[in-house]
PDB file of C-alpha atoms in Angstrom:
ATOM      1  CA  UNK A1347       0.000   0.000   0.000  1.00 92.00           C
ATOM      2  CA  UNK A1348       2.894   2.005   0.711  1.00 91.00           C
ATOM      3  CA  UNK A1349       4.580   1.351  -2.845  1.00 93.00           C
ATOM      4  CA  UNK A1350       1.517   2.247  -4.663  1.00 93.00           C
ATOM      5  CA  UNK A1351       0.933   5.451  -3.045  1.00 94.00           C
ATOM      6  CA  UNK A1352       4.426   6.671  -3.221  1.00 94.00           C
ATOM      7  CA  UNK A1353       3.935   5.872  -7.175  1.00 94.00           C
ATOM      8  CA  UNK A1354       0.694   7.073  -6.874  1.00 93.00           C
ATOM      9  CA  UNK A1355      -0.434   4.437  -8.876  1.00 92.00           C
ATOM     10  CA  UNK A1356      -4.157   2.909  -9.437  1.00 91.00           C
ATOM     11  CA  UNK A1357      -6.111  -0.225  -9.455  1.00 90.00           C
ATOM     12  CA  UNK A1358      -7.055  -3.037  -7.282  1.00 91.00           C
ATOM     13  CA  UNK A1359      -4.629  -4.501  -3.967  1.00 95.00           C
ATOM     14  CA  UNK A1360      -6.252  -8.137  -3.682  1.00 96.00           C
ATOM     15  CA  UNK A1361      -5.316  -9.565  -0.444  1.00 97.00           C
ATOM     16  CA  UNK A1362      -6.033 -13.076   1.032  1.00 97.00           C
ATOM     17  CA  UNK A1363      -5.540 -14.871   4.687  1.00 95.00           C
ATOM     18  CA  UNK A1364      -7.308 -17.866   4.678  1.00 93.00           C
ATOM     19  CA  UNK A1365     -11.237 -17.722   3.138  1.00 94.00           C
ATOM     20  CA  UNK A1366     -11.056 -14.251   4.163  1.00 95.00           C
ATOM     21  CA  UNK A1367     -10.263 -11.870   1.362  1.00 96.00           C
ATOM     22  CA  UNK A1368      -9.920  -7.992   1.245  1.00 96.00           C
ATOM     23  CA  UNK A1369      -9.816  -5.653  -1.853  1.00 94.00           C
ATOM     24  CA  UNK A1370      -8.525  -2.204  -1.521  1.00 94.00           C
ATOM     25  CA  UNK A1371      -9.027   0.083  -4.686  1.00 91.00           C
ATOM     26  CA  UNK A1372      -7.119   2.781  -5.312  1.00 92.00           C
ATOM     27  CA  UNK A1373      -6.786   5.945  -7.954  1.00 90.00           C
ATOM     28  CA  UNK A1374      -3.551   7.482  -7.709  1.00 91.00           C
ATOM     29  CA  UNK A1375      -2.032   6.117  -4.879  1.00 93.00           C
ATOM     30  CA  UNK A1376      -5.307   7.202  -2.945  1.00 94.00           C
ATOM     31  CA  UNK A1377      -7.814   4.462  -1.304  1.00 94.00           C
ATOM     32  CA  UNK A1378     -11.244   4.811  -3.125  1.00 92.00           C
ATOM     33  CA  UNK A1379     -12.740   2.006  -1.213  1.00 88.00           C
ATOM     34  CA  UNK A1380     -12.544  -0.823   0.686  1.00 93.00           C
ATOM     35  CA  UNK A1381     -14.331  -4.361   0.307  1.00 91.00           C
ATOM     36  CA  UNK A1382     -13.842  -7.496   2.296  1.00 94.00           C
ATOM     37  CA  UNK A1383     -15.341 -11.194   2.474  1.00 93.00           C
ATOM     38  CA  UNK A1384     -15.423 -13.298   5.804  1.00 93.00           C
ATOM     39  CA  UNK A1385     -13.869 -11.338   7.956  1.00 89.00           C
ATOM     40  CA  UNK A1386     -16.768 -10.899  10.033  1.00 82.00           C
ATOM     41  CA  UNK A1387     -20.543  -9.150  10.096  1.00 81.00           C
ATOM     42  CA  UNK A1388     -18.966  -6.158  12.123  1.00 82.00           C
ATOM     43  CA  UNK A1389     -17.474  -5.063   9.107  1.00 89.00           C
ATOM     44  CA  UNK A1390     -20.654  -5.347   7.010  1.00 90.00           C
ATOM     45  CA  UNK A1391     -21.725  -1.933   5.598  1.00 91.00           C
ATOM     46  CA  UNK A1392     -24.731  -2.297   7.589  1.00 91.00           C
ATOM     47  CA  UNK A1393     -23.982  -2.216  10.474  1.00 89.00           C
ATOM     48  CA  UNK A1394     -21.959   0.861  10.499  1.00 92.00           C
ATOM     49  CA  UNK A1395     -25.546   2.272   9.304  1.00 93.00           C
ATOM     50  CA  UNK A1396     -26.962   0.782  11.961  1.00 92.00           C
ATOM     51  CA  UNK A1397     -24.682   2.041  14.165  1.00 88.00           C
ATOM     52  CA  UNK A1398     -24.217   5.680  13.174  1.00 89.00           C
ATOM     53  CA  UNK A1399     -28.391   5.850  13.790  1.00 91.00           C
ATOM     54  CA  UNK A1400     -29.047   6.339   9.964  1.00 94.00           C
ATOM     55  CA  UNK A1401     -30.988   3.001   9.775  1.00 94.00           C
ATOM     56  CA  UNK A1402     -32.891   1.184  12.230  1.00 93.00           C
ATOM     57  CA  UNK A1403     -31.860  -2.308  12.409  1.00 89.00           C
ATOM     58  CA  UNK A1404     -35.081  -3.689  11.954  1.00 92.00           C
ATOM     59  CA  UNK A1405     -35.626  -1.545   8.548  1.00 92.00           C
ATOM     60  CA  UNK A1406     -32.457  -2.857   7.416  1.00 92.00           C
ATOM     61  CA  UNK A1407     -33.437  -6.615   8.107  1.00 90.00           C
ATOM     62  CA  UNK A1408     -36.441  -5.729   6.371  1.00 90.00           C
ATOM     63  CA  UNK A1409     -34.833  -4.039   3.531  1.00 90.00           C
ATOM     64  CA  UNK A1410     -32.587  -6.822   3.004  1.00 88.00           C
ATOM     65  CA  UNK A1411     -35.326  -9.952   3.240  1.00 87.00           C
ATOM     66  CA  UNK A1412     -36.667  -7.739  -0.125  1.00 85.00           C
ATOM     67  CA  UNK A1413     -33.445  -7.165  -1.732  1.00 81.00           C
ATOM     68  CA  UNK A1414     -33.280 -10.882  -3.630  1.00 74.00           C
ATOM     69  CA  UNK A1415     -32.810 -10.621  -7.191  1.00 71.00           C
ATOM     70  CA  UNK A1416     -31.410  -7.074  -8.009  1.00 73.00           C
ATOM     71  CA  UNK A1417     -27.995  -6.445  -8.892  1.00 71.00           C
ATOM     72  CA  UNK A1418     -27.640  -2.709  -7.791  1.00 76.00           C
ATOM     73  CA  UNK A1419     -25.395  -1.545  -4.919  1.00 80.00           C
ATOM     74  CA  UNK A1420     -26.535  -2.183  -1.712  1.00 86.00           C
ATOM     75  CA  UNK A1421     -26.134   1.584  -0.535  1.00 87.00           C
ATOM     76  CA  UNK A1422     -27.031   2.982  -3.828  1.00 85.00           C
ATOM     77  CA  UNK A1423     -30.537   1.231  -3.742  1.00 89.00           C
ATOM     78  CA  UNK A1424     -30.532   2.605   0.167  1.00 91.00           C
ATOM     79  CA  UNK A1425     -30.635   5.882  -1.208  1.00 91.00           C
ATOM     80  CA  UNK A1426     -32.502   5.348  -4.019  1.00 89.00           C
ATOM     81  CA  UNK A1427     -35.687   3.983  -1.681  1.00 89.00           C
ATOM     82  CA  UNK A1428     -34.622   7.088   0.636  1.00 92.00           C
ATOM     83  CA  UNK A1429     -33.424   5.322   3.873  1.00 92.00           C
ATOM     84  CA  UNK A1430     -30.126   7.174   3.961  1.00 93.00           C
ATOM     85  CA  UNK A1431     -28.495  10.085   2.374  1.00 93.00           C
ATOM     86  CA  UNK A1432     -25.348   9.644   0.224  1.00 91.00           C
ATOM     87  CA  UNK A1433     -24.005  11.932   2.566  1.00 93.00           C
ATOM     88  CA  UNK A1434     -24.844   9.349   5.153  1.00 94.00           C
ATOM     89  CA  UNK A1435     -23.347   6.386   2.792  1.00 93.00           C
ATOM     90  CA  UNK A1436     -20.071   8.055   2.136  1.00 93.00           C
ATOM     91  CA  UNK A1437     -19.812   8.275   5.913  1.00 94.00           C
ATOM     92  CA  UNK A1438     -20.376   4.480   6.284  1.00 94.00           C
ATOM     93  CA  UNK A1439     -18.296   3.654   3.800  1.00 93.00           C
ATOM     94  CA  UNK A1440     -14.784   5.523   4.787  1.00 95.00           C
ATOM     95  CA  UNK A1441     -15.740   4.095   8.590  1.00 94.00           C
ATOM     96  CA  UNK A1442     -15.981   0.508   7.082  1.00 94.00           C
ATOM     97  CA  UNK A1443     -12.812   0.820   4.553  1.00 95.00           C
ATOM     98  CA  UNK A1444     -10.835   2.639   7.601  1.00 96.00           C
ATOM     99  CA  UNK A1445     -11.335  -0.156  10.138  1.00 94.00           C
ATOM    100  CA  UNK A1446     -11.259  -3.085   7.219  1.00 95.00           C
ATOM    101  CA  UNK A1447      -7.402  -1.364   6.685  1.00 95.00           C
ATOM    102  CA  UNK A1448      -6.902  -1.478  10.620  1.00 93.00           C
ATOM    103  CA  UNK A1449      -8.222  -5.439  10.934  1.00 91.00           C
ATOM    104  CA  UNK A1450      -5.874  -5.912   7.896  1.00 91.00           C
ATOM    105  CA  UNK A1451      -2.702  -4.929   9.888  1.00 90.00           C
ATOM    106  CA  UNK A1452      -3.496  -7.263  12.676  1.00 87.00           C
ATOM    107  CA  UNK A1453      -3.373 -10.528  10.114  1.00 88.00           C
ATOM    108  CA  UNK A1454       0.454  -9.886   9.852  1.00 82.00           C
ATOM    109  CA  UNK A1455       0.594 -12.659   6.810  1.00 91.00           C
ATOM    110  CA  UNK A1456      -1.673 -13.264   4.142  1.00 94.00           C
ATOM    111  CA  UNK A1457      -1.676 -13.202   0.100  1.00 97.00           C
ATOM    112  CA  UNK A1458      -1.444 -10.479  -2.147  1.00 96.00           C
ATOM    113  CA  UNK A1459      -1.984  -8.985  -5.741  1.00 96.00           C
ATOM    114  CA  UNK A1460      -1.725  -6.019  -7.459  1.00 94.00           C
ATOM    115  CA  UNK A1461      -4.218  -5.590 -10.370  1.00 90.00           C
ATOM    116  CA  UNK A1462      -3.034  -2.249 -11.902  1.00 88.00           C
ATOM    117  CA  UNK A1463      -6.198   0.080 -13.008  1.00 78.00           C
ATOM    118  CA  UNK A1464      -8.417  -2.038 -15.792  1.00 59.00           C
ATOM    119  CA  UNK A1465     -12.381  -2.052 -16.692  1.00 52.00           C
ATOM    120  CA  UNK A1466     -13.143  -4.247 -13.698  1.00 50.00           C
ATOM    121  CA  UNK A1467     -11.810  -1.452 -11.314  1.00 52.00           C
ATOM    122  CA  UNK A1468     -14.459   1.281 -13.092  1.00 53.00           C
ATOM    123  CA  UNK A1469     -17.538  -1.322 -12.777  1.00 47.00           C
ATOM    124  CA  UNK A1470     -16.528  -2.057  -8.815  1.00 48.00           C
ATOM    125  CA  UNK A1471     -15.428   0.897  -7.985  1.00 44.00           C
ATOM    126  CA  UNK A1472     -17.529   3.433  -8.932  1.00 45.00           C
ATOM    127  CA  UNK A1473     -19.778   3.467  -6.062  1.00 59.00           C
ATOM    128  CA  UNK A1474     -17.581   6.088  -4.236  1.00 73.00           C
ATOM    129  CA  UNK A1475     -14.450   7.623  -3.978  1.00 85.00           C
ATOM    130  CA  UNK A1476     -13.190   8.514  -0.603  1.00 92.00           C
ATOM    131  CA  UNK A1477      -9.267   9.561  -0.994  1.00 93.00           C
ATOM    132  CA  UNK A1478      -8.146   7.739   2.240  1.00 95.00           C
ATOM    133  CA  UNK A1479      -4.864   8.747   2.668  1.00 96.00           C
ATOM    134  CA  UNK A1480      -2.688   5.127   2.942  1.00 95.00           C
ATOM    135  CA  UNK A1481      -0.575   6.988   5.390  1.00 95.00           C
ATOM    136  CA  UNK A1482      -2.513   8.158   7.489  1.00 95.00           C
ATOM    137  CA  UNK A1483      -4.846   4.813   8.090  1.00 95.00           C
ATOM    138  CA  UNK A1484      -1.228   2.937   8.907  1.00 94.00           C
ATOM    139  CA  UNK A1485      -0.200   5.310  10.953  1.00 95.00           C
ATOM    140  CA  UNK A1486      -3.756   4.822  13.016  1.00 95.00           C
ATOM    141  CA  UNK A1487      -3.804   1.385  12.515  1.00 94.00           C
ATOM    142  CA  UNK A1488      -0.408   0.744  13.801  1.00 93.00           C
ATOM    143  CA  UNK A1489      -0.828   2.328  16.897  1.00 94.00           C
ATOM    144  CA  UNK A1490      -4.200   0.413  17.413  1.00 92.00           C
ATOM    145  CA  UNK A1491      -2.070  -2.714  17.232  1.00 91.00           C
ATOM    146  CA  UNK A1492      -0.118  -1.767  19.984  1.00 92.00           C
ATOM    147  CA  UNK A1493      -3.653  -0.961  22.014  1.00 93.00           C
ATOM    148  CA  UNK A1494      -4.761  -4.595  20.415  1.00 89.00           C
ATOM    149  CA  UNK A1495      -1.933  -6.273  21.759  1.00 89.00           C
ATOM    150  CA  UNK A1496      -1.836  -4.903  25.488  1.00 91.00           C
ATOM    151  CA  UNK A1497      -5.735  -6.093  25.472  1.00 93.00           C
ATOM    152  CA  UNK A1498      -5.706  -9.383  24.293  1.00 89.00           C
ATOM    153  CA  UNK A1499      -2.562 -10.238  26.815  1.00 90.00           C
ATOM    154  CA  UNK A1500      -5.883 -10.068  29.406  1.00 92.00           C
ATOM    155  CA  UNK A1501      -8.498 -10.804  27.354  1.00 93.00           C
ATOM    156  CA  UNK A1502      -7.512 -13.633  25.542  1.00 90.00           C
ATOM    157  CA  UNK A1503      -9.149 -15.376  22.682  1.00 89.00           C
ATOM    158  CA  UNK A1504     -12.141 -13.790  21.433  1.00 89.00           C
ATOM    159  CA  UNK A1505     -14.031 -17.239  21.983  1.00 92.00           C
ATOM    160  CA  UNK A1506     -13.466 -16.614  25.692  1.00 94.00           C
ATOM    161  CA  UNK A1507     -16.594 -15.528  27.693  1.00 95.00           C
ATOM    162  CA  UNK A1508     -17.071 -12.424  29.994  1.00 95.00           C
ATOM    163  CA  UNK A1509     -19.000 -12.766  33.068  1.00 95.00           C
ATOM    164  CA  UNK A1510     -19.516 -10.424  35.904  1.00 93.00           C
ATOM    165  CA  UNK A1511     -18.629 -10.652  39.448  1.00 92.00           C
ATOM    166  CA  UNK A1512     -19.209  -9.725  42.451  1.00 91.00           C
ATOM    167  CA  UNK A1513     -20.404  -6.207  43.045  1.00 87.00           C
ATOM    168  CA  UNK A1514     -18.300  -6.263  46.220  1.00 85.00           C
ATOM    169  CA  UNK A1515     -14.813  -6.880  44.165  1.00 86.00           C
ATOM    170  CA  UNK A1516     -15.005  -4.022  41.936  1.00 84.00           C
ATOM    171  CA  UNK A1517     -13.316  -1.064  41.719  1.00 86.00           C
ATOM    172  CA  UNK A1518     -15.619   0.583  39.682  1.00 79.00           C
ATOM    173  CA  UNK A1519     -19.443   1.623  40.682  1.00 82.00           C
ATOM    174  CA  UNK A1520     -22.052   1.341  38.380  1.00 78.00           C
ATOM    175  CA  UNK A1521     -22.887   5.273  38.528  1.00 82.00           C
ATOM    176  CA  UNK A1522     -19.393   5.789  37.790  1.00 88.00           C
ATOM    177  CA  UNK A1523     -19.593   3.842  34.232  1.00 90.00           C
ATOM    178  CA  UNK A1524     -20.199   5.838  30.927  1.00 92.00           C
ATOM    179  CA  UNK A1525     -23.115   5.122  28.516  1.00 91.00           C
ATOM    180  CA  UNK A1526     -20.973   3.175  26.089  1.00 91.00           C
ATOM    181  CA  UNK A1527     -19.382   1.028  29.083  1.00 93.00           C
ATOM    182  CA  UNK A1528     -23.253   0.606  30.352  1.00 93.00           C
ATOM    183  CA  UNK A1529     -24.540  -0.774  27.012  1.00 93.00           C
ATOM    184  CA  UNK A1530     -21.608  -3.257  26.919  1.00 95.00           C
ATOM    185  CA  UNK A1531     -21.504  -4.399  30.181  1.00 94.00           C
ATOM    186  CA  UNK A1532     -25.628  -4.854  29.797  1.00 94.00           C
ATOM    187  CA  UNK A1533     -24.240  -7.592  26.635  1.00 96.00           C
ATOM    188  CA  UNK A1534     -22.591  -9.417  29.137  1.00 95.00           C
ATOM    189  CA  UNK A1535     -25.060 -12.454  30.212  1.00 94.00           C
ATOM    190  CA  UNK A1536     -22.248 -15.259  31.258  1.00 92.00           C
ATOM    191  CA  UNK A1537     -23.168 -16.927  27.723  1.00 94.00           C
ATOM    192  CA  UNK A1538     -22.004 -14.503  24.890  1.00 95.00           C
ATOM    193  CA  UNK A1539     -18.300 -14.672  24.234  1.00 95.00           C
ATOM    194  CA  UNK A1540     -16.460 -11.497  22.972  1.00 94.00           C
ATOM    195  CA  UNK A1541     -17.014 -11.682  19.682  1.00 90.00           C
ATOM    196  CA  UNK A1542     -20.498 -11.841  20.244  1.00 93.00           C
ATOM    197  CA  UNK A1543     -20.230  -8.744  22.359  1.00 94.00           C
ATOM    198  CA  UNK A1544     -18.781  -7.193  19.528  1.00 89.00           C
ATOM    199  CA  UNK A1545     -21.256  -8.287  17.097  1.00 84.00           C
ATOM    200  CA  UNK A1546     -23.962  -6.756  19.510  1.00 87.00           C
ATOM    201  CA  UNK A1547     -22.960  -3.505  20.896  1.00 87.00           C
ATOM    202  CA  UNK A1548     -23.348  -2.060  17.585  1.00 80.00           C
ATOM    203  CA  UNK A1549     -20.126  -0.081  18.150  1.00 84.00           C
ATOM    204  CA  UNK A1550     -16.562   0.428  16.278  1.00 84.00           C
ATOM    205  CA  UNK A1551     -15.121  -3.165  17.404  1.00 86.00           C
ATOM    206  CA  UNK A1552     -11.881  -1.969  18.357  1.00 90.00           C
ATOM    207  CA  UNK A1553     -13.819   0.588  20.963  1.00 92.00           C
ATOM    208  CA  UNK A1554     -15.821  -2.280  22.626  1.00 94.00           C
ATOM    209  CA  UNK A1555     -12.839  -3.945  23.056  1.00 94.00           C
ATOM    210  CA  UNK A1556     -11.165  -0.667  25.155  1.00 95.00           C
ATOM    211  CA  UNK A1557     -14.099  -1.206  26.909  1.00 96.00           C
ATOM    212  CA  UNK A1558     -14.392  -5.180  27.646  1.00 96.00           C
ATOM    213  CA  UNK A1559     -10.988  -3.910  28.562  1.00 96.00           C
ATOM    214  CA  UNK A1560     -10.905  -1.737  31.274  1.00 94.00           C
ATOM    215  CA  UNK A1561     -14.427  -3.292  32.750  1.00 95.00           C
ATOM    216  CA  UNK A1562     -11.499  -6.611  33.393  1.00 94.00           C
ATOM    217  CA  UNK A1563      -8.842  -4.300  34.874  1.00 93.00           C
ATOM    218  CA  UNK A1564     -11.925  -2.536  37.472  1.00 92.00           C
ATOM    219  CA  UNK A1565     -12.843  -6.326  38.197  1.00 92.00           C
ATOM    220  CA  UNK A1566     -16.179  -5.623  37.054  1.00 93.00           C
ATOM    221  CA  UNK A1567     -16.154  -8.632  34.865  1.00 94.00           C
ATOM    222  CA  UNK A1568     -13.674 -11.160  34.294  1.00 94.00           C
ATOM    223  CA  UNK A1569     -13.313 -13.257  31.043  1.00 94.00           C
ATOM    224  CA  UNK A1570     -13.499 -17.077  31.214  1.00 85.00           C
ATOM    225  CA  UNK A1571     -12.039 -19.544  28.538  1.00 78.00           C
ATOM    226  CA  UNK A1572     -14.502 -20.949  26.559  1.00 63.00           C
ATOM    227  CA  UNK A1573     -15.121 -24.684  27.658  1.00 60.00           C
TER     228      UNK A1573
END
């Protein structure tokens, strides 16, 4: 990514990591877009939607149950039956292509191939361009790693299951918890594992993590291995 933006060059970065798969297009040496395959429904353009309040989730399942059997783009057929703005879209999409860039840097191996600028890139690509600066998203997505890191020494695997305990062992009160550590900690039911926290909370993954987090370190909850 680095290469082609100091050449400022365009097309399509193909990268692989299993049956996960991750396209990054870009027009000189900028990223246009991001789009990714199994690498989980947090990154689904959705649920940043969803999340940012433009969309109710139950308008989107119903939007989706009546989508079969049209090839247009999901967000331009959003707009087009008026449930978001493009202004709204373009928002979603430079949230999902940032933190599809930032999940990227945490596979550390993987597959790649460069696919300089062709036909294809004009027929996927046109939906928007976003000129994400390459740089800049490393620069933020390396640091996040570091973050990452630190929090899955305590956390563990994200198969592993919060639970809470005691009132009487915490360090933290509830009154003294912010909104976003209330909705979280109101996910954790002793069954859901982190991922499916994640999934949930309807929040930038890497945030609910911070949380899960520092809810562990105030002994508010304490993460099990899954059995």
């Amino acid at each position: 990514v680095q290469i082609i933006n100091m050449h400022r060059m365009s097309g399509l970065l193909h990268i692989s990591h299993g049956k996960a798969t991750v396209d990054i297009y870009l027009r000189d040496g900028l990223i246009d877009f991001v789009q990714a395959v199994r690498v989980g429904q947090q990154f689904l353009l959705g649920h940043y939607l969803i999340r940012e309040g433009h969309i109710t989730a139950t308008d989107m399942e119903v939007f989706l149950e009546n989508r079969q059997g049209t090839s247009r783009l999901l967000g331009e057929q959003l707009i087009m039956l008026g449930y978001v703005t493009r202004e709204q879209l373009v928002g979603a999409l430079r949230q999902q292509s940032s933190e599809i860039v930032y999940e990227l840097i945490r596979w550390g191996r993987g597959k790649f191939r460069f696919h300089p600028f062709t036909a294809v890139y004009e027929e996927s690509g046109a939906q928007v361009r976003l000129k994400l600066s390459p740089a800049e998203l490393l620069m933020e997505g390396y640091r996040r790693i570091d973050e990452w890191r630190l929090m899955e020494e305590t956390i563990g695997a994200f198969a592993n299951i919060p639970k809470l305990l005691p009132k009487e062992m915490a360090t933290l009160s509830a009154d003294e918890l912010t909104e976003p550590e209330q909705t979280v900690l109101a996910l954790v039911d002793g069954c859901r594992s982190v991922t499916e926290i994640i999934n949930a909370a309807q929040k930038a993954p890497f945030d609910v993590l911070k949380i899960i987090y520092r809810l562990v370190k105030t002994k508010v909850i304490v993460v099990s291995t899954a059995e």
